[in-house]
PDB file of C-alpha atoms in Angstrom:
ATOM      1  CA  MET Y   1      32.575 -38.188  24.167  1.00  0.00           C
ATOM      2  CA  ALA Y   2      33.509 -36.009  21.208  1.00  0.00           C
ATOM      3  CA  SER Y   3      31.222 -38.052  18.973  1.00  0.00           C
ATOM      4  CA  SER Y   4      28.355 -37.575  21.424  1.00  0.00           C
ATOM      5  CA  ARG Y   5      28.875 -33.816  21.455  1.00  0.00           C
ATOM      6  CA  ARG Y   6      28.980 -33.745  17.662  1.00  0.00           C
ATOM      7  CA  ASP Y   7      25.682 -35.655  17.503  1.00  0.00           C
ATOM      8  CA  PHE Y   8      24.156 -33.194  19.956  1.00  0.00           C
ATOM      9  CA  SER Y   9      25.347 -30.281  17.818  1.00  0.00           C
ATOM     10  CA  GLU Y  10      23.848 -31.779  14.668  1.00  0.00           C
ATOM     11  CA  LEU Y  11      20.513 -32.424  16.381  1.00  0.00           C
ATOM     12  CA  ASN Y  12      20.616 -28.925  17.848  1.00  0.00           C
ATOM     13  CA  ALA Y  13      21.098 -27.455  14.356  1.00  0.00           C
ATOM     14  CA  LYS Y  14      18.177 -29.507  12.979  1.00  0.00           C
ATOM     15  CA  LEU Y  15      15.900 -28.350  15.796  1.00  0.00           C
ATOM     16  CA  GLU Y  16      16.948 -24.756  15.158  1.00  0.00           C
ATOM     17  CA  ARG Y  17      16.124 -24.986  11.443  1.00  0.00           C
ATOM     18  CA  GLN Y  18      12.716 -26.488  12.165  1.00  0.00           C
ATOM     19  CA  LEU Y  19      11.892 -23.787  14.705  1.00  0.00           C
ATOM     20  CA  GLN Y  20      12.825 -21.027  12.276  1.00  0.00           C
ATOM     21  CA  ARG Y  21      10.105 -22.211   9.902  1.00  0.00           C
ATOM     22  CA  LEU Y  22       7.353 -21.792  12.503  1.00  0.00           C
ATOM     23  CA  PRO Y  23       5.332 -18.596  13.140  1.00  0.00           C
ATOM     24  CA  ASP Y  24       6.245 -16.653  16.269  1.00  0.00           C
ATOM     25  CA  PRO Y  25       3.413 -17.892  18.568  1.00  0.00           C
ATOM     26  CA  VAL Y  26       3.940 -21.526  17.553  1.00  0.00           C
ATOM     27  CA  ARG Y  27       7.704 -21.165  17.916  1.00  0.00           C
ATOM     28  CA  GLN Y  28       7.270 -19.824  21.459  1.00  0.00           C
ATOM     29  CA  ARG Y  29       5.100 -22.773  22.479  1.00  0.00           C
ATOM     30  CA  ALA Y  30       7.571 -25.175  20.931  1.00  0.00           C
ATOM     31  CA  GLN Y  31      10.413 -23.593  22.900  1.00  0.00           C
ATOM     32  CA  ASP Y  32       8.409 -23.975  26.121  1.00  0.00           C
ATOM     33  CA  LYS Y  33       7.841 -27.665  25.444  1.00  0.00           C
ATOM     34  CA  LEU Y  34      11.523 -28.181  24.601  1.00  0.00           C
ATOM     35  CA  GLN Y  35      12.475 -26.750  27.965  1.00  0.00           C
ATOM     36  CA  LYS Y  36      10.214 -29.300  29.672  1.00  0.00           C
ATOM     37  CA  TYR Y  37      10.971 -32.500  27.765  1.00  0.00           C
ATOM     38  CA  VAL Y  38      14.318 -32.056  25.987  1.00  0.00           C
ATOM     39  CA  PRO Y  39      17.669 -32.019  27.820  1.00  0.00           C
ATOM     40  CA  PRO Y  40      19.310 -28.576  27.889  1.00  0.00           C
ATOM     41  CA  ALA Y  41      22.201 -29.814  25.760  1.00  0.00           C
ATOM     42  CA  LEU Y  42      19.810 -30.429  22.855  1.00  0.00           C
ATOM     43  CA  GLN Y  43      17.884 -27.189  23.101  1.00  0.00           C
ATOM     44  CA  PRO Y  44      18.642 -24.502  20.462  1.00  0.00           C
ATOM     45  CA  GLN Y  45      20.525 -21.599  21.999  1.00  0.00           C
ATOM     46  CA  ARG Y  46      18.602 -18.341  22.262  1.00  0.00           C
ATOM     47  CA  ASP Y  47      20.064 -14.981  21.554  1.00  0.00           C
ATOM     48  CA  GLU Y  48      20.133 -12.828  24.708  1.00  0.00           C
ATOM     49  CA  GLN Y  49      18.955  -9.687  22.937  1.00  0.00           C
ATOM     50  CA  THR Y  50      16.352 -10.981  20.503  1.00  0.00           C
ATOM     51  CA  GLY Y  51      15.232 -14.113  22.349  1.00  0.00           C
ATOM     52  CA  THR Y  52      15.194 -16.069  19.102  1.00  0.00           C
ATOM     53  CA  PRO Y  53      17.068 -19.307  18.364  1.00  0.00           C
ATOM     54  CA  GLY Y  54      20.635 -18.943  17.186  1.00  0.00           C
ATOM     55  CA  GLY Y  55      20.586 -15.148  17.460  1.00  0.00           C
ATOM     56  CA  ARG Y  56      18.771 -14.814  14.151  1.00  0.00           C
ATOM     57  CA  PRO Y  57      16.194 -12.043  13.648  1.00  0.00           C
ATOM     58  CA  SER Y  58      12.622 -13.091  14.334  1.00  0.00           C
ATOM     59  CA  LEU Y  59      10.037 -13.468  11.601  1.00  0.00           C
ATOM     60  CA  SER Y  60       8.060 -10.525  12.958  1.00  0.00           C
ATOM     61  CA  SER Y  61      11.119  -8.227  12.733  1.00  0.00           C
ATOM     62  CA  GLU Y  62      11.740  -9.326   9.145  1.00  0.00           C
ATOM     63  CA  LEU Y  63       8.116  -8.606   8.249  1.00  0.00           C
ATOM     64  CA  ALA Y  64       8.391  -5.216   9.969  1.00  0.00           C
ATOM     65  CA  VAL Y  65      11.396  -4.316   7.806  1.00  0.00           C
ATOM     66  CA  VAL Y  66       9.567  -5.358   4.630  1.00  0.00           C
ATOM     67  CA  SER Y  67       6.503  -3.365   5.690  1.00  0.00           C
ATOM     68  CA  GLU Y  68       8.643  -0.283   6.385  1.00  0.00           C
ATOM     69  CA  ILE Y  69      10.277  -0.495   2.956  1.00  0.00           C
ATOM     70  CA  ARG Y  70       6.867  -0.861   1.290  1.00  0.00           C
ATOM     71  CA  ASP Y  71       5.510   2.153   3.203  1.00  0.00           C
ATOM     72  CA  LYS Y  72       8.496   4.285   2.184  1.00  0.00           C
ATOM     73  CA  TRP Y  73       8.058   3.268  -1.440  1.00  0.00           C
ATOM     74  CA  THR Y  74       4.339   4.136  -1.255  1.00  0.00           C
ATOM     75  CA  ARG Y  75       5.086   7.563   0.235  1.00  0.00           C
ATOM     76  CA  TRP Y  76       7.736   8.184  -2.448  1.00  0.00           C
ATOM     77  CA  ASN Y  77       5.182   7.551  -5.214  1.00  0.00           C
ATOM     78  CA  GLU Y  78       2.395   9.647  -3.718  1.00  0.00           C
ATOM     79  CA  PRO Y  79       1.254  12.502  -6.024  1.00  0.00           C
ATOM     80  CA  ALA Y  80       2.024  15.117  -3.357  1.00  0.00           C
ATOM     81  CA  ALA Y  81       5.587  13.838  -2.930  1.00  0.00           C
ATOM     82  CA  LYS Y  82       6.135  13.774  -6.701  1.00  0.00           C
ATOM     83  CA  LEU Y  83       4.848  17.344  -7.021  1.00  0.00           C
ATOM     84  CA  GLN Y  84       7.146  18.541  -4.248  1.00  0.00           C
ATOM     85  CA  ARG Y  85      10.162  16.955  -5.941  1.00  0.00           C
ATOM     86  CA  ARG Y  86       9.273  18.601  -9.253  1.00  0.00           C
ATOM     87  CA  LYS Y  87       8.929  21.984  -7.502  1.00  0.00           C
ATOM     88  CA  ARG Y  88      12.347  21.612  -5.872  1.00  0.00           C
ATOM     89  CA  ARG Y  89      14.021  20.659  -9.146  1.00  0.00           C
ATOM     90  CA  THR Y  90      12.384  23.546 -11.003  1.00  0.00           C
ATOM     91  CA  SER Y  91      13.284  26.031  -8.261  1.00  0.00           C
ATOM     92  CA  ARG Y  92      16.936  24.934  -8.334  1.00  0.00           C
ATOM     93  CA  ALA Y  93      17.025  25.216 -12.116  1.00  0.00           C
ATOM     94  CA  LEU Y  94      15.504  28.711 -11.923  1.00  0.00           C
ATOM     95  CA  THR Y  95      18.145  29.756  -9.390  1.00  0.00           C
ATOM     96  CA  LEU Y  96      20.917  28.434 -11.646  1.00  0.00           C
ATOM     97  CA  TRP Y  97      19.630  30.294 -14.724  1.00  0.00           C
ATOM     98  CA  VAL Y  98      19.237  33.551 -12.776  1.00  0.00           C
ATOM     99  CA  VAL Y  99      22.820  33.301 -11.494  1.00  0.00           C
ATOM    100  CA  LEU Y 100      24.073  32.638 -15.028  1.00  0.00           C
ATOM    101  CA  VAL Y 101      22.080  35.620 -16.336  1.00  0.00           C
ATOM    102  CA  LEU Y 102      23.709  37.886 -13.735  1.00  0.00           C
ATOM    103  CA  LEU Y 103      27.155  36.572 -14.650  1.00  0.00           C
ATOM    104  CA  SER Y 104      26.355  37.159 -18.332  1.00  0.00           C
ATOM    105  CA  VAL Y 105      25.360  40.750 -17.551  1.00  0.00           C
ATOM    106  CA  LEU Y 106      28.662  41.308 -15.743  1.00  0.00           C
ATOM    107  CA  TYR Y 107      30.574  39.726 -18.624  1.00  0.00           C
ATOM    108  CA  ALA Y 108      28.746  41.908 -21.160  1.00  0.00           C
ATOM    109  CA  ALA Y 109      29.415  45.024 -19.096  1.00  0.00           C
ATOM    110  CA  GLY Y 110      33.077  44.137 -18.774  1.00  0.00           C
ATOM    111  CA  GLY Y 111      33.325  43.443 -22.503  1.00  0.00           C
ATOM    112  CA  TYR Y 112      31.645  46.727 -23.363  1.00  0.00           C
ATOM    113  CA  ALA Y 113      34.134  48.575 -21.165  1.00  0.00           C
ATOM    114  CA  GLY Y 114      37.049  46.682 -22.716  1.00  0.00           C
ATOM    115  CA  ILE Y 115      37.996  44.979 -19.450  1.00  0.00           C
ATOM    116  CA  VAL Y 116      37.195  41.481 -20.753  1.00  0.00           C
ATOM    117  CA  GLY Y 117      38.252  40.087 -24.134  1.00  0.00           C
ATOM    118  CA  GLY Y 118      40.494  42.949 -25.177  1.00  0.00           C
ATOM    119  CA  GLN Y 119      37.762  44.645 -27.254  1.00  0.00           C
ATOM    120  CA  ALA Y 120      35.445  47.476 -26.271  1.00  0.00           C
ATOM    121  CA  GLY Y 121      31.923  48.439 -27.281  1.00  0.00           C
ATOM    122  CA  LEU Y 122      29.322  46.084 -28.684  1.00  0.00           C
ATOM    123  CA  GLU Y 123      31.922  43.721 -30.099  1.00  0.00           C
ATOM    124  CA  GLY Y 124      33.327  43.076 -26.644  1.00  0.00           C
ATOM    125  CA  ALA Y 125      29.869  42.738 -25.106  1.00  0.00           C
ATOM    126  CA  PHE Y 126      28.462  40.517 -27.889  1.00  0.00           C
ATOM    127  CA  GLY Y 127      29.291  37.171 -26.228  1.00  0.00           C
ATOM    128  CA  GLY Y 128      27.839  38.280 -22.901  1.00  0.00           C
ATOM    129  CA  ILE Y 129      24.651  39.529 -24.571  1.00  0.00           C
ATOM    130  CA  ILE Y 130      24.124  36.204 -26.357  1.00  0.00           C
ATOM    131  CA  ALA Y 131      24.650  34.270 -23.111  1.00  0.00           C
ATOM    132  CA  MET Y 132      22.331  36.667 -21.261  1.00  0.00           C
ATOM    133  CA  VAL Y 133      19.527  36.140 -23.807  1.00  0.00           C
ATOM    134  CA  LEU Y 134      19.951  32.365 -23.771  1.00  0.00           C
ATOM    135  CA  PHE Y 135      20.046  31.987 -19.992  1.00  0.00           C
ATOM    136  CA  GLY Y 136      17.268  34.571 -19.625  1.00  0.00           C
ATOM    137  CA  ALA Y 137      14.987  32.489 -21.873  1.00  0.00           C
ATOM    138  CA  LEU Y 138      15.720  29.384 -19.809  1.00  0.00           C
ATOM    139  CA  ALA Y 139      15.057  31.327 -16.590  1.00  0.00           C
ATOM    140  CA  VAL Y 140      11.695  32.568 -17.908  1.00  0.00           C
ATOM    141  CA  ARG Y 141      10.764  29.042 -18.927  1.00  0.00           C
ATOM    142  CA  SER Y 142      11.678  27.638 -15.508  1.00  0.00           C
ATOM    143  CA  GLY Y 143       9.821  30.458 -13.756  1.00  0.00           C
ATOM    144  CA  ALA Y 144       6.662  29.836 -15.784  1.00  0.00           C
ATOM    145  CA  ARG Y 145       6.879  26.114 -15.001  1.00  0.00           C
ATOM    146  CA  LEU Y 146       7.314  26.830 -11.281  1.00  0.00           C
ATOM    147  CA  VAL Y 147       4.245  29.080 -11.289  1.00  0.00           C
ATOM    148  CA  ARG Y 148       2.265  26.349 -13.028  1.00  0.00           C
ATOM    149  CA  LEU Y 149       3.403  23.756 -10.494  1.00  0.00           C
ATOM    150  CA  ASN Y 150       2.496  26.034  -7.576  1.00  0.00           C
ATOM    151  CA  ARG Y 151      -1.031  26.362  -8.990  1.00  0.00           C
ATOM    152  CA  THR Y 152      -1.453  22.617  -9.424  1.00  0.00           C
ATOM    153  CA  GLU Y 153      -4.143  21.235  -7.136  1.00  0.00           C
ATOM    154  CA  LEU Y 154      -3.787  17.637  -6.094  1.00  0.00           C
ATOM    155  CA  PRO Y 155      -6.911  15.474  -5.945  1.00  0.00           C
ATOM    156  CA  GLN Y 156      -8.032  14.665  -2.449  1.00  0.00           C
ATOM    157  CA  SER Y 157      -7.143  11.023  -1.936  1.00  0.00           C
ATOM    158  CA  THR Y 158      -7.346   8.891   1.172  1.00  0.00           C
ATOM    159  CA  PRO Y 159      -4.713   6.249   1.862  1.00  0.00           C
ATOM    160  CA  PRO Y 160      -5.895   2.651   1.386  1.00  0.00           C
ATOM    161  CA  PRO Y 161      -7.076   0.937   4.562  1.00  0.00           C
ATOM    162  CA  LYS Y 162      -4.447  -1.080   6.372  1.00  0.00           C
ATOM    163  CA  LEU Y 163      -4.734  -4.824   5.831  1.00  0.00           C
ATOM    164  CA  PRO Y 164      -4.967  -7.246   8.771  1.00  0.00           C
ATOM    165  CA  PRO Y 165      -1.778  -9.113   9.721  1.00  0.00           C
ATOM    166  CA  ALA Y 166      -0.843 -12.154   7.679  1.00  0.00           C
ATOM    167  CA  SER Y 167      -1.669 -14.485  10.570  1.00  0.00           C
ATOM    168  CA  SER Y 168      -5.291 -13.266  10.756  1.00  0.00           C
ATOM    169  CA  ALA Y 169      -8.140 -15.142   9.069  1.00  0.00           C
ATOM    170  CA  ALA Y 170      -9.426 -11.743   7.892  1.00  0.00           C
ATOM    171  CA  ARG Y 171      -6.332 -11.019   5.765  1.00  0.00           C
ATOM    172  CA  GLU Y 172      -7.374 -12.954   2.646  1.00  0.00           C
ATOM    173  CA  PRO Y 173     -10.961 -11.547   2.559  1.00  0.00           C
ATOM    174  CA  MET Y 174      -9.660  -7.990   2.967  1.00  0.00           C
ATOM    175  CA  GLU Y 175      -7.201  -8.511   0.110  1.00  0.00           C
ATOM    176  CA  ARG Y 176     -10.085  -9.714  -2.063  1.00  0.00           C
ATOM    177  CA  LEU Y 177     -12.118  -6.675  -1.017  1.00  0.00           C
ATOM    178  CA  ALA Y 178      -9.308  -4.285  -2.004  1.00  0.00           C
ATOM    179  CA  GLU Y 179      -9.024  -5.928  -5.434  1.00  0.00           C
ATOM    180  CA  SER Y 180     -12.808  -5.833  -5.928  1.00  0.00           C
ATOM    181  CA  GLU Y 181     -12.935  -2.148  -4.957  1.00  0.00           C
ATOM    182  CA  ALA Y 182     -10.266  -1.282  -7.526  1.00  0.00           C
ATOM    183  CA  SER Y 183     -12.073  -3.257 -10.241  1.00  0.00           C
ATOM    184  CA  LEU Y 184     -15.451  -1.695  -9.439  1.00  0.00           C
ATOM    185  CA  ALA Y 185     -14.001   1.836  -9.405  1.00  0.00           C
ATOM    186  CA  GLU Y 186     -12.536   1.316 -12.876  1.00  0.00           C
ATOM    187  CA  LEU Y 187     -15.775  -0.162 -14.256  1.00  0.00           C
ATOM    188  CA  LEU Y 188     -17.957   2.607 -12.830  1.00  0.00           C
ATOM    189  CA  LYS Y 189     -15.553   5.181 -14.242  1.00  0.00           C
ATOM    190  CA  GLN Y 190     -15.987   3.654 -17.690  1.00  0.00           C
ATOM    191  CA  LEU Y 191     -19.768   3.731 -17.283  1.00  0.00           C
ATOM    192  CA  THR Y 192     -19.703   7.454 -16.511  1.00  0.00           C
ATOM    193  CA  THR Y 193     -17.336   8.225 -19.413  1.00  0.00           C
ATOM    194  CA  PRO Y 194     -18.443   6.101 -22.396  1.00  0.00           C
ATOM    195  CA  PRO Y 195     -16.475   6.215 -25.666  1.00  0.00           C
ATOM    196  CA  HIS Y 196     -17.044   9.157 -27.985  1.00  0.00           C
ATOM    197  CA  GLY Y 197     -20.230   8.787 -29.983  1.00  0.00           C
ATOM    198  CA  VAL Y 198     -21.689   6.066 -27.720  1.00  0.00           C
ATOM    199  CA  SER Y 199     -24.595   6.838 -25.421  1.00  0.00           C
ATOM    200  CA  ALA Y 200     -24.375   5.694 -21.803  1.00  0.00           C
ATOM    201  CA  ALA Y 201     -26.376   2.529 -21.198  1.00  0.00           C
ATOM    202  CA  VAL Y 202     -26.643   3.263 -17.443  1.00  0.00           C
ATOM    203  CA  PRO Y 203     -27.844   6.640 -16.093  1.00  0.00           C
ATOM    204  CA  GLU Y 204     -25.502   8.649 -13.913  1.00  0.00           C
ATOM    205  CA  LEU Y 205     -27.872   8.308 -10.943  1.00  0.00           C
ATOM    206  CA  SER Y 206     -27.670   4.502 -11.074  1.00  0.00           C
ATOM    207  CA  VAL Y 207     -23.882   4.633 -11.165  1.00  0.00           C
ATOM    208  CA  GLN Y 208     -23.804   6.967  -8.146  1.00  0.00           C
ATOM    209  CA  ASP Y 209     -26.194   4.640  -6.345  1.00  0.00           C
ATOM    210  CA  ALA Y 210     -23.933   1.666  -7.028  1.00  0.00           C
ATOM    211  CA  ARG Y 211     -20.842   3.560  -5.883  1.00  0.00           C
ATOM    212  CA  ALA Y 212     -22.434   4.719  -2.621  1.00  0.00           C
ATOM    213  CA  THR Y 213     -23.806   1.245  -1.874  1.00  0.00           C
ATOM    214  CA  ALA Y 214     -20.409  -0.332  -2.558  1.00  0.00           C
ATOM    215  CA  ASP Y 215     -18.754   2.118  -0.150  1.00  0.00           C
ATOM    216  CA  GLU Y 216     -21.254   1.276   2.572  1.00  0.00           C
ATOM    217  CA  ALA Y 217     -20.782  -2.450   2.018  1.00  0.00           C
ATOM    218  CA  ALA Y 218     -16.976  -2.098   2.142  1.00  0.00           C
ATOM    219  CA  LYS Y 219     -17.197  -0.233   5.463  1.00  0.00           C
ATOM    220  CA  ALA Y 220     -19.457  -2.950   6.897  1.00  0.00           C
ATOM    221  CA  LEU Y 221     -17.091  -5.694   5.709  1.00  0.00           C
ATOM    222  CA  ARG Y 222     -14.090  -3.963   7.257  1.00  0.00           C
ATOM    223  CA  ALA Y 223     -15.983  -3.512  10.532  1.00  0.00           C
ATOM    224  CA  LEU Y 224     -16.718  -7.228  10.514  1.00  0.00           C
ATOM    225  CA  ALA Y 225     -13.051  -7.983   9.837  1.00  0.00           C
ATOM    226  CA  ALA Y 226     -12.041  -5.718  12.750  1.00  0.00           C
ATOM    227  CA  ARG Y 227     -14.399  -7.649  14.992  1.00  0.00           C
ATOM    228  CA  MET Y 228     -12.809 -10.899  13.842  1.00  0.00           C
ATOM    229  CA  GLN Y 229      -9.338  -9.569  14.645  1.00  0.00           C
ATOM    230  CA  SER Y 230     -10.398  -8.547  18.149  1.00  0.00           C
ATOM    231  CA  ILE Y 231     -11.688 -12.069  18.779  1.00  0.00           C
ATOM    232  CA  GLU Y 232      -8.412 -13.515  17.476  1.00  0.00           C
ATOM    233  CA  ARG Y 233      -6.432 -11.297  19.844  1.00  0.00           C
ATOM    234  CA  GLY Y 234      -8.632 -12.351  22.733  1.00  0.00           C
ATOM    235  CA  ARG Y 235      -8.124 -15.992  21.836  1.00  0.00           C
ATOM    236  CA  GLU Y 236      -4.358 -15.708  22.335  1.00  0.00           C
ATOM    237  CA  SER Y 237      -4.783 -14.835  26.004  1.00  0.00           C
ATOM    238  CA  ALA Y 238      -7.886 -16.966  26.696  1.00  0.00           C
ATOM    239  CA  PRO Y 239      -7.726 -20.234  28.645  1.00  0.00           C
ATOM    240  CA  ALA Y 240      -7.446 -23.399  26.591  1.00  0.00           C
ATOM    241  CA  ALA Y 241     -10.989 -24.461  27.510  1.00  0.00           C
ATOM    242  CA  GLU Y 242     -12.420 -21.222  26.044  1.00  0.00           C
ATOM    243  CA  ARG Y 243     -10.502 -21.238  22.762  1.00  0.00           C
ATOM    244  CA  ALA Y 244     -12.793 -23.707  20.986  1.00  0.00           C
ATOM    245  CA  ALA Y 245     -15.754 -21.317  21.320  1.00  0.00           C
ATOM    246  CA  LEU Y 246     -13.661 -18.402  20.076  1.00  0.00           C
ATOM    247  CA  ASP Y 247     -12.445 -20.467  17.119  1.00  0.00           C
ATOM    248  CA  SER Y 248     -16.055 -21.225  16.256  1.00  0.00           C
ATOM    249  CA  ALA Y 249     -16.905 -17.504  16.425  1.00  0.00           C
ATOM    250  CA  VAL Y 250     -14.008 -16.684  14.097  1.00  0.00           C
ATOM    251  CA  ARG Y 251     -15.170 -19.324  11.610  1.00  0.00           C
ATOM    252  CA  THR Y 252     -18.711 -17.924  11.709  1.00  0.00           C
ATOM    253  CA  LEU Y 253     -17.471 -14.387  11.026  1.00  0.00           C
ATOM    254  CA  ARG Y 254     -15.270 -15.676   8.224  1.00  0.00           C
ATOM    255  CA  THR Y 255     -18.317 -17.287   6.603  1.00  0.00           C
ATOM    256  CA  GLN Y 256     -20.212 -14.002   6.884  1.00  0.00           C
ATOM    257  CA  LEU Y 257     -17.262 -12.160   5.367  1.00  0.00           C
ATOM    258  CA  ASP Y 258     -17.144 -14.572   2.434  1.00  0.00           C
ATOM    259  CA  ASP Y 259     -20.894 -14.143   1.864  1.00  0.00           C
ATOM    260  CA  GLY Y 260     -20.488 -10.364   1.893  1.00  0.00           C
ATOM    261  CA  LEU Y 261     -17.624 -10.544  -0.587  1.00  0.00           C
ATOM    262  CA  ASP Y 262     -19.737 -12.741  -2.864  1.00  0.00           C
ATOM    263  CA  GLY Y 263     -22.427 -10.056  -2.826  1.00  0.00           C
ATOM    264  CA  TYR Y 264     -19.822  -7.393  -3.562  1.00  0.00           C
ATOM    265  CA  GLY Y 265     -18.530  -9.531  -6.410  1.00  0.00           C
ATOM    266  CA  THR Y 266     -22.045  -9.727  -7.832  1.00  0.00           C
ATOM    267  CA  LEU Y 267     -22.087  -5.928  -8.118  1.00  0.00           C
ATOM    268  CA  VAL Y 268     -18.652  -5.974  -9.783  1.00  0.00           C
ATOM    269  CA  ALA Y 269     -19.884  -8.571 -12.282  1.00  0.00           C
ATOM    270  CA  ALA Y 270     -23.037  -6.528 -13.002  1.00  0.00           C
ATOM    271  CA  ALA Y 271     -20.907  -3.428 -13.604  1.00  0.00           C
ATOM    272  CA  GLY Y 272     -18.692  -5.441 -15.939  1.00  0.00           C
ATOM    273  CA  ARG Y 273     -21.691  -6.635 -17.935  1.00  0.00           C
ATOM    274  CA  ALA Y 274     -22.979  -3.065 -18.091  1.00  0.00           C
ATOM    275  CA  VAL Y 275     -19.661  -1.903 -19.527  1.00  0.00           C
ATOM    276  CA  ALA Y 276     -19.674  -4.746 -22.050  1.00  0.00           C
ATOM    277  CA  GLU Y 277     -23.248  -3.995 -23.135  1.00  0.00           C
ATOM    278  CA  SER Y 278     -22.928  -0.222 -23.134  1.00  0.00           C
ATOM    279  CA  SER Y 279     -21.561  -0.197 -26.681  1.00  0.00           C
ATOM    280  CA  GLY Y 280     -24.820  -1.706 -27.928  1.00  0.00           C
ATOM    281  CA  GLY Y 281     -26.998   0.423 -25.701  1.00  0.00           C
ATOM    282  CA  VAL Y 282     -28.721  -2.636 -24.219  1.00  0.00           C
ATOM    283  CA  SER Y 283     -31.230  -1.595 -21.561  1.00  0.00           C
ATOM    284  CA  GLN Y 284     -30.701  -4.800 -19.532  1.00  0.00           C
ATOM    285  CA  ALA Y 285     -27.399  -3.335 -18.307  1.00  0.00           C
ATOM    286  CA  LYS Y 286     -29.233  -0.784 -16.152  1.00  0.00           C
ATOM    287  CA  ASP Y 287     -31.604  -3.397 -14.701  1.00  0.00           C
ATOM    288  CA  ALA Y 288     -28.786  -5.795 -13.843  1.00  0.00           C
ATOM    289  CA  LEU Y 289     -26.760  -3.056 -12.132  1.00  0.00           C
ATOM    290  CA  THR Y 290     -29.797  -1.811 -10.232  1.00  0.00           C
ATOM    291  CA  ASP Y 291     -30.699  -5.310  -9.006  1.00  0.00           C
ATOM    292  CA  ALA Y 292     -27.124  -5.993  -7.867  1.00  0.00           C
ATOM    293  CA  THR Y 293     -27.041  -2.620  -6.096  1.00  0.00           C
ATOM    294  CA  ASP Y 294     -30.283  -3.384  -4.241  1.00  0.00           C
ATOM    295  CA  ARG Y 295     -29.060  -6.816  -3.166  1.00  0.00           C
ATOM    296  CA  LEU Y 296     -25.763  -5.410  -1.952  1.00  0.00           C
ATOM    297  CA  ALA Y 297     -27.575  -2.638  -0.054  1.00  0.00           C
ATOM    298  CA  GLY Y 298     -29.599  -5.245   1.831  1.00  0.00           C
ATOM    299  CA  LEU Y 299     -26.473  -7.279   2.512  1.00  0.00           C
ATOM    300  CA  ALA Y 300     -24.611  -4.201   3.757  1.00  0.00           C
ATOM    301  CA  LEU Y 301     -27.455  -3.460   6.171  1.00  0.00           C
ATOM    302  CA  ALA Y 302     -27.277  -7.008   7.541  1.00  0.00           C
ATOM    303  CA  LEU Y 303     -23.490  -6.791   7.901  1.00  0.00           C
ATOM    304  CA  ARG Y 304     -23.765  -3.511   9.811  1.00  0.00           C
ATOM    305  CA  ASP Y 305     -26.190  -5.173  12.206  1.00  0.00           C
ATOM    306  CA  LEU Y 306     -23.747  -8.041  12.706  1.00  0.00           C
ATOM    307  CA  SER Y 307     -20.732  -5.818  13.301  1.00  0.00           C
ATOM    308  CA  SER Y 308     -22.513  -3.428  15.673  1.00  0.00           C
TER     309      SER Y 308
END
């Protein structure tokens, strides 16, 4: 009997480890099937509070903790947060120097009167005067820095769009889109600010055109990804007979997303070639960037029609 219980415990532990490796929805379905076909003695024990096997935290809670830490780190490194920390440090330093200046004034006055140091006149006040000048210079420096920080204007920046959940088929395309946007922004910046002594191979108007078209295409791609996510959420609660059609719709939208990202990548590649050719002043750089911009504009229009 003891051997049988030990075997059950070992099998229970194996089942628990296998379930922990599954995503939350799959794990839930597996638990439901275990309740139907497996004897209760072999089923992994669920924690009463979390509802997960063995009382361990669920995968979704672990991901939530990681996401919260990442968000806090992002907020800590924001330019506005950094500026506020510098202002607080400078203000505290200014307060310290002012207090030390006042103490130096009192010390100098006491030394001049002969109360401190045993000497009167300028000899007694000499140490306090030196300290007052030193701390006063540091206070003026901190005050000037605080004024400069208060006049600093931060660039208006919008937070990056939130990515779809890891379980969504739209996650990987949206990650690619974020990387492509960063690459294109850097390339277009280099086109607008060529090295000293080198003429720009692409006019400013063409660069602005490419930037505006890329923004429109990115909005259309994200709208398409949002539509895909809504279908995925509907699939979770749809009857089994209807899920095949929803899966097909998700695959179709994923194909359209991939096509849109290919078009976006074409613009990134054209901008890269323009940067590479700008040192030689080759006129083909402008034509290639203009053609890629026109193709992406047409693709963005088609994507907006699909997502509307």
